[in-house]
């Protein structure tokens, strides 16, 4: 299953994170990491993303927070979405993406390799005039710096490698 969605690693590890063609995420571990044998976890997603209004209706986001976030997206403010695994980061980003104008150019930077799968939105809606490029690499600072040369209207950075979150947020790694 993994070999169909992820290239062969340079070294053999007892665990793997990957994204299936339908957008589902898998995590597999084998001994010695898992003492009781192999373990496979599959995270499937809804076919259609939640809207921000739906998130308010089910109590995931308050009405005040939804209004603030909607305005923040429309006014092009920087937003950091943080939380644990399965806490709804991707769900919230997908809901907020409905307020990004279709004509805007978006670059999504994702983690890959042996690190956990990205939390960046999996399917941003784009109109005919808008462009959405997805970039994957192990070198986040280089990708963010290079993405600025792509003249995006917005940059969405998925999961940030350990220890780099504060530098990413402050822009310290990107220079002039």
PDB file of C-alpha atoms in Angstrom:
ATOM      1  CA  UNK A   1       0.000   0.000   0.000  1.00  0.00           C
ATOM      2  CA  UNK A   2       2.724   2.456   1.000  1.00  0.00           C
ATOM      3  CA  UNK A   3       4.948   1.719  -1.998  1.00  0.00           C
ATOM      4  CA  UNK A   4       2.167   2.911  -4.319  1.00  0.00           C
ATOM      5  CA  UNK A   5       1.952   6.381  -2.710  1.00  0.00           C
ATOM      6  CA  UNK A   6       5.446   7.001  -1.372  1.00  0.00           C
ATOM      7  CA  UNK A   7       8.871   6.434  -2.944  1.00  0.00           C
ATOM      8  CA  UNK A   8      11.177   3.846  -1.397  1.00  0.00           C
ATOM      9  CA  UNK A   9      13.086   5.352   1.527  1.00  0.00           C
ATOM     10  CA  UNK A  10      16.885   5.596   1.567  1.00  0.00           C
ATOM     11  CA  UNK A  11      16.861   3.906   4.944  1.00  0.00           C
ATOM     12  CA  UNK A  12      14.407   1.450   6.438  1.00  0.00           C
ATOM     13  CA  UNK A  13      12.349   2.882   9.295  1.00  0.00           C
ATOM     14  CA  UNK A  14       9.815   0.983  11.404  1.00  0.00           C
ATOM     15  CA  UNK A  15       7.136   3.628  10.681  1.00  0.00           C
ATOM     16  CA  UNK A  16       5.721   5.570   7.757  1.00  0.00           C
ATOM     17  CA  UNK A  17       3.240   8.405   7.166  1.00  0.00           C
ATOM     18  CA  UNK A  18       1.727   8.822   3.695  1.00  0.00           C
ATOM     19  CA  UNK A  19      -1.236  10.280   1.827  1.00  0.00           C
ATOM     20  CA  UNK A  20      -3.373   8.003  -0.355  1.00  0.00           C
ATOM     21  CA  UNK A  21      -4.634   9.181  -3.762  1.00  0.00           C
ATOM     22  CA  UNK A  22      -8.107   9.911  -2.298  1.00  0.00           C
ATOM     23  CA  UNK A  23      -6.546  12.280   0.295  1.00  0.00           C
ATOM     24  CA  UNK A  24      -6.772   9.819   3.191  1.00  0.00           C
ATOM     25  CA  UNK A  25      -3.735   9.616   5.418  1.00  0.00           C
ATOM     26  CA  UNK A  26      -2.128   6.418   6.613  1.00  0.00           C
ATOM     27  CA  UNK A  27       0.320   5.702   9.402  1.00  0.00           C
ATOM     28  CA  UNK A  28       1.913   2.271   9.710  1.00  0.00           C
ATOM     29  CA  UNK A  29       4.287   1.004  12.379  1.00  0.00           C
ATOM     30  CA  UNK A  30       5.979  -2.336  12.853  1.00  0.00           C
ATOM     31  CA  UNK A  31       8.177  -3.892  15.545  1.00  0.00           C
ATOM     32  CA  UNK A  32      10.307  -2.848  17.322  1.00  0.00           C
ATOM     33  CA  UNK A  33       8.323   0.431  17.553  1.00  0.00           C
ATOM     34  CA  UNK A  34       5.041  -1.447  18.021  1.00  0.00           C
ATOM     35  CA  UNK A  35       5.639  -4.314  20.444  1.00  0.00           C
ATOM     36  CA  UNK A  36       2.442  -6.227  19.615  1.00  0.00           C
ATOM     37  CA  UNK A  37       2.927  -6.465  15.830  1.00  0.00           C
ATOM     38  CA  UNK A  38       2.107  -4.265  12.862  1.00  0.00           C
ATOM     39  CA  UNK A  39      -0.390  -1.414  13.293  1.00  0.00           C
ATOM     40  CA  UNK A  40      -2.084   0.531  10.494  1.00  0.00           C
ATOM     41  CA  UNK A  41      -4.141   3.703  10.994  1.00  0.00           C
ATOM     42  CA  UNK A  42      -6.182   5.284   8.183  1.00  0.00           C
ATOM     43  CA  UNK A  43      -7.628   8.810   8.508  1.00  0.00           C
ATOM     44  CA  UNK A  44     -10.405   9.360   5.970  1.00  0.00           C
ATOM     45  CA  UNK A  45     -11.899  12.751   5.201  1.00  0.00           C
ATOM     46  CA  UNK A  46     -15.302  13.981   4.091  1.00  0.00           C
ATOM     47  CA  UNK A  47     -15.810  14.301   0.351  1.00  0.00           C
ATOM     48  CA  UNK A  48     -17.067  17.855   0.824  1.00  0.00           C
ATOM     49  CA  UNK A  49     -15.358  20.206   3.254  1.00  0.00           C
ATOM     50  CA  UNK A  50     -17.273  21.729   6.156  1.00  0.00           C
ATOM     51  CA  UNK A  51     -18.299  25.341   5.669  1.00  0.00           C
ATOM     52  CA  UNK A  52     -17.560  27.845   8.415  1.00  0.00           C
ATOM     53  CA  UNK A  53     -21.320  28.067   9.064  1.00  0.00           C
ATOM     54  CA  UNK A  54     -21.469  24.279   9.581  1.00  0.00           C
ATOM     55  CA  UNK A  55     -18.605  24.483  12.061  1.00  0.00           C
ATOM     56  CA  UNK A  56     -20.600  27.087  14.012  1.00  0.00           C
ATOM     57  CA  UNK A  57     -23.750  24.927  13.907  1.00  0.00           C
ATOM     58  CA  UNK A  58     -21.980  21.868  15.314  1.00  0.00           C
ATOM     59  CA  UNK A  59     -20.258  23.928  18.022  1.00  0.00           C
ATOM     60  CA  UNK A  60     -16.661  23.637  16.766  1.00  0.00           C
ATOM     61  CA  UNK A  61     -16.327  27.418  16.368  1.00  0.00           C
ATOM     62  CA  UNK A  62     -18.270  30.193  18.082  1.00  0.00           C
ATOM     63  CA  UNK A  63     -20.150  32.725  15.976  1.00  0.00           C
ATOM     64  CA  UNK A  64     -17.830  35.516  17.181  1.00  0.00           C
ATOM     65  CA  UNK A  65     -14.717  33.501  16.287  1.00  0.00           C
ATOM     66  CA  UNK A  66     -16.169  32.632  12.871  1.00  0.00           C
ATOM     67  CA  UNK A  67     -16.845  36.298  12.110  1.00  0.00           C
ATOM     68  CA  UNK A  68     -13.357  37.287  13.247  1.00  0.00           C
ATOM     69  CA  UNK A  69     -11.697  34.568  11.144  1.00  0.00           C
ATOM     70  CA  UNK A  70     -13.818  35.401   8.079  1.00  0.00           C
ATOM     71  CA  UNK A  71     -12.753  39.058   8.349  1.00  0.00           C
ATOM     72  CA  UNK A  72      -9.122  38.030   8.895  1.00  0.00           C
ATOM     73  CA  UNK A  73      -9.114  36.022   5.660  1.00  0.00           C
ATOM     74  CA  UNK A  74     -10.921  38.714   3.684  1.00  0.00           C
ATOM     75  CA  UNK A  75      -8.557  41.404   5.027  1.00  0.00           C
ATOM     76  CA  UNK A  76      -5.535  39.206   4.210  1.00  0.00           C
ATOM     77  CA  UNK A  77      -4.273  39.016   7.798  1.00  0.00           C
ATOM     78  CA  UNK A  78      -1.773  36.355   8.839  1.00  0.00           C
ATOM     79  CA  UNK A  79      -3.377  33.420  10.643  1.00  0.00           C
ATOM     80  CA  UNK A  80      -1.707  30.603  12.579  1.00  0.00           C
ATOM     81  CA  UNK A  81      -3.789  27.472  13.097  1.00  0.00           C
ATOM     82  CA  UNK A  82      -2.343  25.196  15.752  1.00  0.00           C
ATOM     83  CA  UNK A  83      -3.500  22.053  17.500  1.00  0.00           C
ATOM     84  CA  UNK A  84      -2.910  18.386  18.103  1.00  0.00           C
ATOM     85  CA  UNK A  85      -3.492  15.503  15.709  1.00  0.00           C
ATOM     86  CA  UNK A  86      -7.162  15.239  14.765  1.00  0.00           C
ATOM     87  CA  UNK A  87      -8.070  18.557  16.402  1.00  0.00           C
ATOM     88  CA  UNK A  88      -9.537  20.077  13.220  1.00  0.00           C
ATOM     89  CA  UNK A  89      -6.711  22.218  11.820  1.00  0.00           C
ATOM     90  CA  UNK A  90      -7.236  21.039   8.235  1.00  0.00           C
ATOM     91  CA  UNK A  91     -11.021  21.229   8.648  1.00  0.00           C
ATOM     92  CA  UNK A  92     -10.795  24.859   9.774  1.00  0.00           C
ATOM     93  CA  UNK A  93      -8.352  25.803   6.982  1.00  0.00           C
ATOM     94  CA  UNK A  94     -10.620  24.214   4.386  1.00  0.00           C
ATOM     95  CA  UNK A  95     -13.610  26.135   5.769  1.00  0.00           C
ATOM     96  CA  UNK A  96     -11.662  29.418   5.745  1.00  0.00           C
ATOM     97  CA  UNK A  97     -10.471  28.835   2.179  1.00  0.00           C
ATOM     98  CA  UNK A  98     -14.008  29.534   0.912  1.00  0.00           C
ATOM     99  CA  UNK A  99     -13.346  33.232   1.638  1.00  0.00           C
ATOM    100  CA  UNK A 100     -10.233  33.428  -0.556  1.00  0.00           C
ATOM    101  CA  UNK A 101     -11.151  35.025  -3.899  1.00  0.00           C
ATOM    102  CA  UNK A 102     -10.941  32.589  -6.820  1.00  0.00           C
ATOM    103  CA  UNK A 103      -8.547  34.792  -8.794  1.00  0.00           C
ATOM    104  CA  UNK A 104      -5.833  34.755  -6.116  1.00  0.00           C
ATOM    105  CA  UNK A 105      -2.618  32.775  -6.579  1.00  0.00           C
ATOM    106  CA  UNK A 106      -1.992  30.382  -3.690  1.00  0.00           C
ATOM    107  CA  UNK A 107       1.165  28.437  -2.915  1.00  0.00           C
ATOM    108  CA  UNK A 108       0.830  25.596  -0.396  1.00  0.00           C
ATOM    109  CA  UNK A 109       4.044  24.358   1.177  1.00  0.00           C
ATOM    110  CA  UNK A 110       3.869  20.863   2.611  1.00  0.00           C
ATOM    111  CA  UNK A 111       6.126  18.618   4.584  1.00  0.00           C
ATOM    112  CA  UNK A 112       7.187  15.288   3.083  1.00  0.00           C
ATOM    113  CA  UNK A 113       9.714  12.530   3.547  1.00  0.00           C
ATOM    114  CA  UNK A 114       9.805  10.755   6.874  1.00  0.00           C
ATOM    115  CA  UNK A 115       7.915  13.505   8.679  1.00  0.00           C
ATOM    116  CA  UNK A 116       4.171  13.381   9.412  1.00  0.00           C
ATOM    117  CA  UNK A 117       1.743  14.283   6.639  1.00  0.00           C
ATOM    118  CA  UNK A 118       0.986  17.948   6.156  1.00  0.00           C
ATOM    119  CA  UNK A 119      -2.008  19.673   7.671  1.00  0.00           C
ATOM    120  CA  UNK A 120      -2.364  22.075   4.749  1.00  0.00           C
ATOM    121  CA  UNK A 121      -5.761  22.186   3.050  1.00  0.00           C
ATOM    122  CA  UNK A 122      -6.146  19.211   0.759  1.00  0.00           C
ATOM    123  CA  UNK A 123      -8.455  20.732  -1.811  1.00  0.00           C
ATOM    124  CA  UNK A 124      -8.636  24.508  -2.030  1.00  0.00           C
ATOM    125  CA  UNK A 125     -11.383  25.584  -4.428  1.00  0.00           C
ATOM    126  CA  UNK A 126      -9.989  27.518  -7.390  1.00  0.00           C
ATOM    127  CA  UNK A 127     -11.747  29.335 -10.169  1.00  0.00           C
ATOM    128  CA  UNK A 128     -10.560  29.357 -13.783  1.00  0.00           C
ATOM    129  CA  UNK A 129      -8.412  32.450 -13.271  1.00  0.00           C
ATOM    130  CA  UNK A 130      -6.951  31.435  -9.915  1.00  0.00           C
ATOM    131  CA  UNK A 131      -3.900  29.240  -9.557  1.00  0.00           C
ATOM    132  CA  UNK A 132      -3.021  26.847  -6.787  1.00  0.00           C
ATOM    133  CA  UNK A 133       0.436  25.321  -6.631  1.00  0.00           C
ATOM    134  CA  UNK A 134       1.439  22.665  -4.134  1.00  0.00           C
ATOM    135  CA  UNK A 135       5.140  22.395  -3.294  1.00  0.00           C
ATOM    136  CA  UNK A 136       6.716  19.587  -1.257  1.00  0.00           C
ATOM    137  CA  UNK A 137      10.217  19.334   0.213  1.00  0.00           C
ATOM    138  CA  UNK A 138      12.239  18.684   3.330  1.00  0.00           C
ATOM    139  CA  UNK A 139      13.693  22.217   3.333  1.00  0.00           C
ATOM    140  CA  UNK A 140      10.970  24.566   4.584  1.00  0.00           C
ATOM    141  CA  UNK A 141      13.020  27.793   4.794  1.00  0.00           C
ATOM    142  CA  UNK A 142      14.196  27.402   1.203  1.00  0.00           C
ATOM    143  CA  UNK A 143      10.657  26.681  -0.002  1.00  0.00           C
ATOM    144  CA  UNK A 144       9.138  29.663   1.766  1.00  0.00           C
ATOM    145  CA  UNK A 145      11.890  31.935   0.437  1.00  0.00           C
ATOM    146  CA  UNK A 146      11.423  30.555  -3.085  1.00  0.00           C
ATOM    147  CA  UNK A 147       7.621  30.779  -2.891  1.00  0.00           C
ATOM    148  CA  UNK A 148       7.952  34.548  -2.470  1.00  0.00           C
ATOM    149  CA  UNK A 149       9.516  34.608  -5.954  1.00  0.00           C
ATOM    150  CA  UNK A 150       6.396  32.928  -7.343  1.00  0.00           C
ATOM    151  CA  UNK A 151       4.472  36.155  -6.617  1.00  0.00           C
ATOM    152  CA  UNK A 152       1.660  34.459  -4.655  1.00  0.00           C
ATOM    153  CA  UNK A 153      -1.259  36.348  -3.209  1.00  0.00           C
ATOM    154  CA  UNK A 154      -1.200  33.900  -0.294  1.00  0.00           C
ATOM    155  CA  UNK A 155       1.159  31.281   1.079  1.00  0.00           C
ATOM    156  CA  UNK A 156      -0.208  28.427   3.159  1.00  0.00           C
ATOM    157  CA  UNK A 157       2.471  26.579   5.112  1.00  0.00           C
ATOM    158  CA  UNK A 158       1.469  23.142   6.348  1.00  0.00           C
ATOM    159  CA  UNK A 159       3.100  21.403   9.266  1.00  0.00           C
ATOM    160  CA  UNK A 160       6.319  23.187  10.231  1.00  0.00           C
ATOM    161  CA  UNK A 161       9.333  21.018  11.086  1.00  0.00           C
ATOM    162  CA  UNK A 162      10.154  20.779  14.777  1.00  0.00           C
ATOM    163  CA  UNK A 163      11.825  23.814  16.291  1.00  0.00           C
ATOM    164  CA  UNK A 164      11.084  26.131  13.365  1.00  0.00           C
ATOM    165  CA  UNK A 165       7.619  27.407  14.222  1.00  0.00           C
ATOM    166  CA  UNK A 166       8.697  30.626  15.908  1.00  0.00           C
ATOM    167  CA  UNK A 167      11.221  31.449  13.174  1.00  0.00           C
ATOM    168  CA  UNK A 168       8.595  30.776  10.472  1.00  0.00           C
ATOM    169  CA  UNK A 169       6.073  33.030  12.194  1.00  0.00           C
ATOM    170  CA  UNK A 170       8.606  35.822  12.658  1.00  0.00           C
ATOM    171  CA  UNK A 171       9.953  35.488   9.106  1.00  0.00           C
ATOM    172  CA  UNK A 172      13.513  35.301  10.493  1.00  0.00           C
ATOM    173  CA  UNK A 173      14.638  32.648   8.012  1.00  0.00           C
ATOM    174  CA  UNK A 174      13.671  34.393   4.805  1.00  0.00           C
ATOM    175  CA  UNK A 175      15.672  37.600   4.725  1.00  0.00           C
ATOM    176  CA  UNK A 176      15.044  40.554   2.417  1.00  0.00           C
TER     177      UNK A 176
END
